[in-house]
XYZ file of C-alpha atoms in Angstrom:
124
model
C 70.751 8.749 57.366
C 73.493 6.637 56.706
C 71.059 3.826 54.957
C 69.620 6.471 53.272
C 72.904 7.624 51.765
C 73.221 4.064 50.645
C 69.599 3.729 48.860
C 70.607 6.607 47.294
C 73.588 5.204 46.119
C 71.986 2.219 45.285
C 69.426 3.693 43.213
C 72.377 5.488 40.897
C 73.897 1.649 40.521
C 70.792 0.648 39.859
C 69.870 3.295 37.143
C 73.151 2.936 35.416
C 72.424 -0.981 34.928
C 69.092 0.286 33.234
C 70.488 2.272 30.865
C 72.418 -0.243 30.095
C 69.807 -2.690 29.642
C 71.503 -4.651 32.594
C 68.858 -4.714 34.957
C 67.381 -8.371 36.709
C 64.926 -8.664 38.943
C 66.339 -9.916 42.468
C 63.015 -11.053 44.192
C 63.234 -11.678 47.820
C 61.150 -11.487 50.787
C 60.639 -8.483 52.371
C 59.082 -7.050 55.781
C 56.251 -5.277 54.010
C 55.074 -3.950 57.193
C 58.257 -2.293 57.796
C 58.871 -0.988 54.022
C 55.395 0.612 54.213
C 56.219 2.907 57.481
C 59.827 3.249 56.601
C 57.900 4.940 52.605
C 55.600 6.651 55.150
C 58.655 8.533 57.647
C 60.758 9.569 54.534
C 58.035 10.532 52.589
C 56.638 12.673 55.539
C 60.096 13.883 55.802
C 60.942 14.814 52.110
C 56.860 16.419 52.315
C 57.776 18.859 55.683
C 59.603 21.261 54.123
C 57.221 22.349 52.150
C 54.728 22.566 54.352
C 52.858 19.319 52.344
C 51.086 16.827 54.167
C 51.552 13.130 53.811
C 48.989 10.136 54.240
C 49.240 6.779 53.665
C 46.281 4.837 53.610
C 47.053 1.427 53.484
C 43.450 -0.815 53.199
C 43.965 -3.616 55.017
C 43.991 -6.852 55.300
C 47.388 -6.121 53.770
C 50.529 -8.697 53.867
C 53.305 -8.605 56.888
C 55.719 -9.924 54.274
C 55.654 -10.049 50.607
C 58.499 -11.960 47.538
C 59.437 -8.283 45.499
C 62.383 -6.949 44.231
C 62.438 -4.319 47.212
C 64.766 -2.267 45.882
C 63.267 -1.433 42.538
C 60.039 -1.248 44.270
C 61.439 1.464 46.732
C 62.661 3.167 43.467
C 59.053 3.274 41.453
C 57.568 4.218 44.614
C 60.377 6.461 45.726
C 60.138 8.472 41.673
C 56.208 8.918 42.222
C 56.682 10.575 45.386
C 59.420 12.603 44.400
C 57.659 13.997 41.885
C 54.335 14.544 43.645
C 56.083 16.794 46.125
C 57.928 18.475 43.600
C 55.382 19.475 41.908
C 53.125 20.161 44.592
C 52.699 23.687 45.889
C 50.567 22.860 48.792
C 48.141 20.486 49.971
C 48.521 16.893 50.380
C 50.310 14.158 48.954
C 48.077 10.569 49.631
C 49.513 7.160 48.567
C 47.600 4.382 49.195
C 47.766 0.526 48.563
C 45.468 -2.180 48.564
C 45.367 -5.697 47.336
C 43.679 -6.547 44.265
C 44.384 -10.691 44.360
C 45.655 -13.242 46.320
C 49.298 -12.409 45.093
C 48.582 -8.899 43.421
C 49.108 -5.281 45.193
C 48.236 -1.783 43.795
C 49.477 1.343 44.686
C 48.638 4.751 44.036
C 50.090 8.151 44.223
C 47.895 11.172 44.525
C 48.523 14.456 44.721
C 47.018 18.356 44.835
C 49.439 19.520 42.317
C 49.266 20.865 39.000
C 48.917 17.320 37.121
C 50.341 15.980 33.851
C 49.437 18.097 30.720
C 46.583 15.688 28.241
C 49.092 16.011 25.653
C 52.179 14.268 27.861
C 49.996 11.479 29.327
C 51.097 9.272 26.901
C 54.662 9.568 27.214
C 54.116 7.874 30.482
């Protein structure tokens, strides 16, 4: 809990440097087989209370370490969930992530929730 605290308090550094237009990329290695199950237990957590399910489905061969910016990555990631299991009523939220290219990985967010309205798609 206590390094979640300080994500969290991370992430409200971090979003005050965006809006001011402050933000750099600090790419570093990181453990990508530990950031994917450490996503996976809070995400499972943050999805219990509702009663949601979580799955990742990572499709592997996937990379035990990768050069990212871990901490904005945790953030995008962290948003998409948020959002899928607030807006989720029941059901399942699935993220999964693949690689594409040698040095290119895609992730997705899915969800059984109400969606984005046509018209607000592109404000995204």
């Amino acid at each position: 809990s206590a390094i979640t605290l300080g994500n969290i308090f991370n992430d409200i550094i971090e979003m005050d440097k965006l809006e001011r237009r402050k933000v750099q990329l600090d790419n570093q290695p990181v453990d990508f087989t530990g950031f994917l199950a450490d996503l996976e237990n809070l995400s499972g957590l943050l999805a219990q209370p509702k009663g949601l399910q979580f799955v990742m489905e990572p499709q592997t061969p996937l990379p035990q370490q990768i050069v990212t910016d871990g901490t904005r990555l945790r953030q995008i990631l962290w948003n998409l969930i948020g959002n899928a299991v607030k807006f989720t009523q029941q059901g399942q939220i699935v993220v999964r992530v693949r690689r594409e290219a040698q040095e290119k990985l895609v992730f997705e967010v899915e969800d059984s929730g109400m969606g984005i309205p046509q018209d607000e798609q592109d404000k995204i």
